[in-house]
XYZ file of C-alpha atoms in Angstrom:
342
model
C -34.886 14.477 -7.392
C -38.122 16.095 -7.556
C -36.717 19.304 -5.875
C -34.262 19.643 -8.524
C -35.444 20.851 -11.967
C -34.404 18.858 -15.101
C -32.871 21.928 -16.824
C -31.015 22.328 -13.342
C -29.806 18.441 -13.363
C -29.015 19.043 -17.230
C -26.603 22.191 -17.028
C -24.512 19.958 -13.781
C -24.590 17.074 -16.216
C -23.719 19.062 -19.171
C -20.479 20.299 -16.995
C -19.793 16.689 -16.501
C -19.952 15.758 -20.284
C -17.367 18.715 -20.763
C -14.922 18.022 -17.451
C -14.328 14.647 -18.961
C -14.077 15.548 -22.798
C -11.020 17.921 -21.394
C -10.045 14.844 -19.231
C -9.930 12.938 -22.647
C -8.174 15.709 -24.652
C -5.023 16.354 -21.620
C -4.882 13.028 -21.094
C -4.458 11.863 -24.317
C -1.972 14.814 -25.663
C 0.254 14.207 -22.792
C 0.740 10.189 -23.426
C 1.443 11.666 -26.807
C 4.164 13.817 -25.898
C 5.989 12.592 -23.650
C 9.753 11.382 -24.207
C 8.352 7.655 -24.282
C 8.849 4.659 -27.246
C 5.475 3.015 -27.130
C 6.655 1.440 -30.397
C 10.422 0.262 -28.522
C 8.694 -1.276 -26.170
C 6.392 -4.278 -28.209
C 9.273 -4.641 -31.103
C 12.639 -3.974 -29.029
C 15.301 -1.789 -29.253
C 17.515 -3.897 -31.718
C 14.431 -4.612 -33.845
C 14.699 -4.081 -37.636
C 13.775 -0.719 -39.007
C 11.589 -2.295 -41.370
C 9.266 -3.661 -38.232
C 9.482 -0.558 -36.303
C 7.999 0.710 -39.285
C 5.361 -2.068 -39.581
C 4.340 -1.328 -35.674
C 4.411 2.094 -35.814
C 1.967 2.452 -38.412
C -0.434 -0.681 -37.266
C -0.699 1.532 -33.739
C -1.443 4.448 -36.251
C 1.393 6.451 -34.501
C 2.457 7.858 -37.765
C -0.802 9.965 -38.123
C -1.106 13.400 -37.195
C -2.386 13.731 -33.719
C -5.820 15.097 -34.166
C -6.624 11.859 -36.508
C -4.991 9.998 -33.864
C -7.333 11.526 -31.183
C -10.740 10.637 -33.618
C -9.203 7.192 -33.716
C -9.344 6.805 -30.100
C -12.053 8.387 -29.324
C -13.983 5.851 -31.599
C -12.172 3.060 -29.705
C -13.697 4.645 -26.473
C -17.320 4.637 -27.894
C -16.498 0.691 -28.436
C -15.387 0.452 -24.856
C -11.535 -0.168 -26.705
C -8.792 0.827 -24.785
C -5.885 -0.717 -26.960
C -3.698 -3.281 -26.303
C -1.281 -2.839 -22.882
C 1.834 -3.768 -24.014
C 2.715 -5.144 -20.391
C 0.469 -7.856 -20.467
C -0.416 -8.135 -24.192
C -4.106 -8.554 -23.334
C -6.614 -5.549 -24.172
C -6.221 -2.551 -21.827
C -9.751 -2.883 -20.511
C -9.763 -6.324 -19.434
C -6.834 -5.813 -17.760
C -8.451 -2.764 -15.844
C -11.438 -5.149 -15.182
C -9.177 -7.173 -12.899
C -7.590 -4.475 -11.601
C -9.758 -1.784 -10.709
C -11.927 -4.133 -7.743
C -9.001 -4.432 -5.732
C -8.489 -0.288 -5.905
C -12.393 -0.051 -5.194
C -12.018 -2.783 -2.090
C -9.065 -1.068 -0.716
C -10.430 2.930 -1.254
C -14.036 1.939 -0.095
C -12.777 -0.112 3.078
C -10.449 3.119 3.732
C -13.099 5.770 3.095
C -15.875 3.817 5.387
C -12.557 3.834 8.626
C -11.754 7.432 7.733
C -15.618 8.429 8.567
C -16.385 6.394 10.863
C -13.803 7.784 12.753
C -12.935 11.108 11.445
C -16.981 12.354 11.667
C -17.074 11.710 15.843
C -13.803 12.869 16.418
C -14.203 15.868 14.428
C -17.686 16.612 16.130
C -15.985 15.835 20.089
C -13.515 17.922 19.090
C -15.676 21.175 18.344
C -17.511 20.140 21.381
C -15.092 20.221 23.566
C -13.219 22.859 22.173
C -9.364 23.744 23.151
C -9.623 20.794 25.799
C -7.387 18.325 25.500
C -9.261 15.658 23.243
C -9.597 18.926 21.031
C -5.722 19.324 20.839
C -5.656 15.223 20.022
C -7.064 15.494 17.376
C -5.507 18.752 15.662
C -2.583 17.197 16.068
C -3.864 13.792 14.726
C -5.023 16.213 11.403
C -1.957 17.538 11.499
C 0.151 14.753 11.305
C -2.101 13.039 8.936
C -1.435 16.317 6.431
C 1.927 16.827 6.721
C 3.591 13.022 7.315
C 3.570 11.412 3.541
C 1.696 7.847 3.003
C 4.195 5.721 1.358
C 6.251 6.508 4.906
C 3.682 5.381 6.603
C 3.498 2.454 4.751
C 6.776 1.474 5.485
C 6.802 2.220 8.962
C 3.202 0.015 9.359
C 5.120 -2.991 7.665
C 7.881 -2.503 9.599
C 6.308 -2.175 13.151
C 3.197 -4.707 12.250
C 4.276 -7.069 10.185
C 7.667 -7.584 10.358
C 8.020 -7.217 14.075
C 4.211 -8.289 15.428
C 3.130 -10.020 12.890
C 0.121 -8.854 13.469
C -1.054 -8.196 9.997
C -0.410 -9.899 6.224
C 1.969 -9.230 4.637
C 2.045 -7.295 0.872
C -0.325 -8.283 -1.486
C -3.949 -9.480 -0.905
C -3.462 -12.851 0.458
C -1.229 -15.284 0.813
C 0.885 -16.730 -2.089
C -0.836 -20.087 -1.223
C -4.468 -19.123 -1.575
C -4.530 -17.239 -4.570
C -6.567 -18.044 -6.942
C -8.896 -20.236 -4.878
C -10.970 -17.846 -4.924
C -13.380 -17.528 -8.264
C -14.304 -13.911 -8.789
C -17.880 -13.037 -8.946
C -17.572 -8.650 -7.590
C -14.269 -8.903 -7.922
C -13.968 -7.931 -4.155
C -12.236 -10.650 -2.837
C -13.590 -10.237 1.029
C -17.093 -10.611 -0.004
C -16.447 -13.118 -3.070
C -14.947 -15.465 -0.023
C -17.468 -15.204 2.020
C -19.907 -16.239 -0.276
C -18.488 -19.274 -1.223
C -18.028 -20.045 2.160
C -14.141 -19.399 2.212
C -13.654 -18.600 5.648
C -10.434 -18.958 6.243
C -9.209 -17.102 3.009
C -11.899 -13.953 4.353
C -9.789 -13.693 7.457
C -6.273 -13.809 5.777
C -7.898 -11.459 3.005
C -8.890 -8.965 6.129
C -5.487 -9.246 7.510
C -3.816 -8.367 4.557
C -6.120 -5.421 3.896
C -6.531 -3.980 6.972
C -3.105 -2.382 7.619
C -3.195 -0.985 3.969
C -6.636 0.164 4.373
C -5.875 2.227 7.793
C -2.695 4.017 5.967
C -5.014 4.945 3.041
C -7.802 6.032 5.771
C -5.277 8.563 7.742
C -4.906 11.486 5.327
C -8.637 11.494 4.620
C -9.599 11.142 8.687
C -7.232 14.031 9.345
C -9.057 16.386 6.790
C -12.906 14.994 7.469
C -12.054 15.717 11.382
C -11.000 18.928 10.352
C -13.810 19.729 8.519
C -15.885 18.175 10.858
C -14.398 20.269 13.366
C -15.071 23.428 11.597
C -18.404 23.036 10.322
C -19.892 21.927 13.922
C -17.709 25.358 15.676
C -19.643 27.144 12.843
C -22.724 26.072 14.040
C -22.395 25.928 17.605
C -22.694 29.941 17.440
C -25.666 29.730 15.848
C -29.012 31.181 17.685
C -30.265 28.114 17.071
C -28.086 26.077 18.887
C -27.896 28.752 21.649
C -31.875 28.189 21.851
C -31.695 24.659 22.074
C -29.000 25.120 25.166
C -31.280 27.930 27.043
C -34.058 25.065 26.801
C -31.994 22.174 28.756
C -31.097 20.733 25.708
C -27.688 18.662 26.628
C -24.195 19.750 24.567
C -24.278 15.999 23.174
C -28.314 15.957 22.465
C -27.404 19.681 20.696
C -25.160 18.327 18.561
C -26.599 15.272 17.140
C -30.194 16.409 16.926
C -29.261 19.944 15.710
C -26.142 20.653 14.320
C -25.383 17.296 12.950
C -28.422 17.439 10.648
C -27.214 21.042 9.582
C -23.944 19.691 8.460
C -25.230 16.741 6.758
C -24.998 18.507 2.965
C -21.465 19.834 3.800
C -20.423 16.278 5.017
C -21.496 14.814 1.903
C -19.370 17.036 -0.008
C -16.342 16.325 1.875
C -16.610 12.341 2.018
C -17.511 12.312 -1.856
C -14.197 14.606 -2.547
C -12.249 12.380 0.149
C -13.591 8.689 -1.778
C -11.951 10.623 -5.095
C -9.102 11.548 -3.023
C -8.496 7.616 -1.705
C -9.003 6.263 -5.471
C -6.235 8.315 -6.428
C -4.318 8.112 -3.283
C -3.719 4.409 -3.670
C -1.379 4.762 -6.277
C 1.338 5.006 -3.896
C -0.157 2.628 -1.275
C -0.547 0.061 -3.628
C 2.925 0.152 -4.830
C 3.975 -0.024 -0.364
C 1.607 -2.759 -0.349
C 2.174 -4.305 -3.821
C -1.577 -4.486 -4.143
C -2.796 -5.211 -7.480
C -4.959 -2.356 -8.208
C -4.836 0.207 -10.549
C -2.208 2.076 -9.187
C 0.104 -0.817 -9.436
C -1.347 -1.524 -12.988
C -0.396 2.033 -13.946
C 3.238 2.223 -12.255
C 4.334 -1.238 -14.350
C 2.763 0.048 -17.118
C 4.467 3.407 -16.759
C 8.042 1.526 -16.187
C 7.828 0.947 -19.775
C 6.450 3.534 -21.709
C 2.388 1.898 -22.117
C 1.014 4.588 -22.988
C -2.090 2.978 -23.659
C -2.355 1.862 -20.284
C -1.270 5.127 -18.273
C -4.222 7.044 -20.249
C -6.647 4.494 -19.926
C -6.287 4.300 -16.061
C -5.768 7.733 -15.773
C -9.248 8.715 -17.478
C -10.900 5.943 -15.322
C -9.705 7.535 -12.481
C -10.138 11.014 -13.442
C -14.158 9.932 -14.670
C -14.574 8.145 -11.194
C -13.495 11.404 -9.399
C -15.350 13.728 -11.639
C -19.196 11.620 -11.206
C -18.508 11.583 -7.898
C -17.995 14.809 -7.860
C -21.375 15.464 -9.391
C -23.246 13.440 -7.237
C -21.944 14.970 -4.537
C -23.110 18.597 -6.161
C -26.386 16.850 -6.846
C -26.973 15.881 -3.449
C -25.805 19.729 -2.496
C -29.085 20.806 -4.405
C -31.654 18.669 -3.340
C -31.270 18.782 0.339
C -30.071 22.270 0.893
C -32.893 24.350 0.443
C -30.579 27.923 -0.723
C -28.836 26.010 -3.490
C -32.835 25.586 -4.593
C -33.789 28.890 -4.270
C -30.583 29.899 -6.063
C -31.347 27.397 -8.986
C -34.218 28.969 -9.385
């Protein structure tokens, strides 16, 4: 941090500060206006008058919406969500359970997508228009155009129903949940260290398939990128020097143009983790993994509108820091964005 100047780090913070204040503000007029009964569905719809009454003003739905907004906002600064109406408990307890199994699933994906989408994306530019280069266009391709939740259903068909190769839906079997006590919350590492072995490998199986669906759409666009930052720099005079000096096409690349790319790639893997936290809405729901995705399609089912917001700004903040850390990174290693700070 020492290359970037405080007043530098305190104008992309600032932006921050704002992003999410407008995150706040959307968020929260939209769960007010749409065609949902928040009050319907704690009291019922044959409940007396008089109660609806009660309820509606004890959720302080009967105040004009910019005192509503204060309200919440002063819940926020008390780290209070509301109630969820789904579960009855308080919104961010429930999102306390939730959320690890989102971060497990999105951070397993996100660590297959570069692991494979960097190389690929690098052997690709390498060996441009041969035919590992036309694999993997086509493997981006697909990955773009070909939506997840079909892939979902395909995976469960093909390895689970019919090879039984993988777990099923959920995180583990019906007969070991629970024997598990949460300490992260992630469930592969809270088995291992209590020395749950056996739960860790049914755990993995269950994830995995899940994990590689979620993985796909961001490995198509980091090889992509991949592809086309490395073709960028291959026709640099750099590069070209390194070549006239017996430098080999593979010993080019990862001593030279990988280290050139290394700010861009950050960019794209922080924007793709962002991308998989809100991606797994859908997988989740394939998968019935109980994330926040799932969390936020029950809760949506029936009109908690306290729930929807409060996962949706998690989200939304989640995406938005990581956002920022990403542009933070940006200006400490590459030397321009200094100069143009400056």
């Amino acid at each position: 941090m020492k290359e970037l100047s405080a007043a530098e780090f305190g104008r992309r913070l600032a932006h921050l500060v704002v992003s999410l204040f407008i995150l706040l503000c959307v968020t929260f007029v939209i769960g007010r206006v749409l065609p949902t009964d928040p009050v319907g569905a704690i009291v019922g719809e044959l409940a007396d008058p008089a109660a609806y009454a009660a309820m509606r003003t004890r959720l302080g739905l009967d105040l004009p919406i910019y005192q509503q907004f204060f309200l919440y906002l002063n819940g926020l600064a008390h780290g209070d969500f509301g109630t969820a109406v789904l579960t009855g408990n308080p919104v961010s307890s429930d999102l306390a359970q939730a959320f690890p199994a989102t971060f497990e699933l999105a951070t397993l994906a996100v660590i297959i997508s570069t692991f494979v989408g960097v190389p690929l994306g690098l052997v690709a530019a390498l060996f441009r228009d041969s035919l590992i280069d036309k694999i993997a266009r086509v493997v981006a391709l697909v990955g773009h155009s070909i939506p997840v939740f079909w892939f979902g259903i395909v995976g469960l068909v093909i390895f689970y129903a019919g090879l039984n190769w993988v777990g099923g839906p959920g995180r583990v079997d019906v007969f070991y949940e629970g024997l598990v006590t949460p300490q992260t919350g992630l469930l592969l590492i809270d088995s291992l260290l209590q020395g749950e072995t056996e739960i860790f490998w049914n755990a993995l199986g269950h994830i995995i398939l899940p994990a590689f669906i979620l993985a796909y759409a961001a490995m198509a666009y980091i090889t992509r990128m991949t592809r086309s930052f490395t073709l960028e720099q291959l026709s640099q005079d750099y590069v070209i020097a390194a070549r006239a000096k017996g430098v080999s096409p593979t010993g080019t690349v990862l001593r030279h143009v990988l280290p050139n790319i290394a700010v861009q790639l950050i960019t794209i893997l922080a924007i793709s983790y962002g991308g998989l936290l809100e991606g797994a809405v859908v997988t989740e729901i394939v998968f019935s993994w109980p994330g926040i995705g799932q969390y936020m399609t029950n809760a949506l089912m029936i009109g908690d509108m306290n729930a929807i917001v409060a996962a949706t700004i998690i989200v939304g903040f989640i995406f938005m820091f990581l956002n920022f850390l990403a542009d933070v990174a940006y200006a400490v290693l590459d030397p321009r964005m200094r100069e143009a700070a400056r």
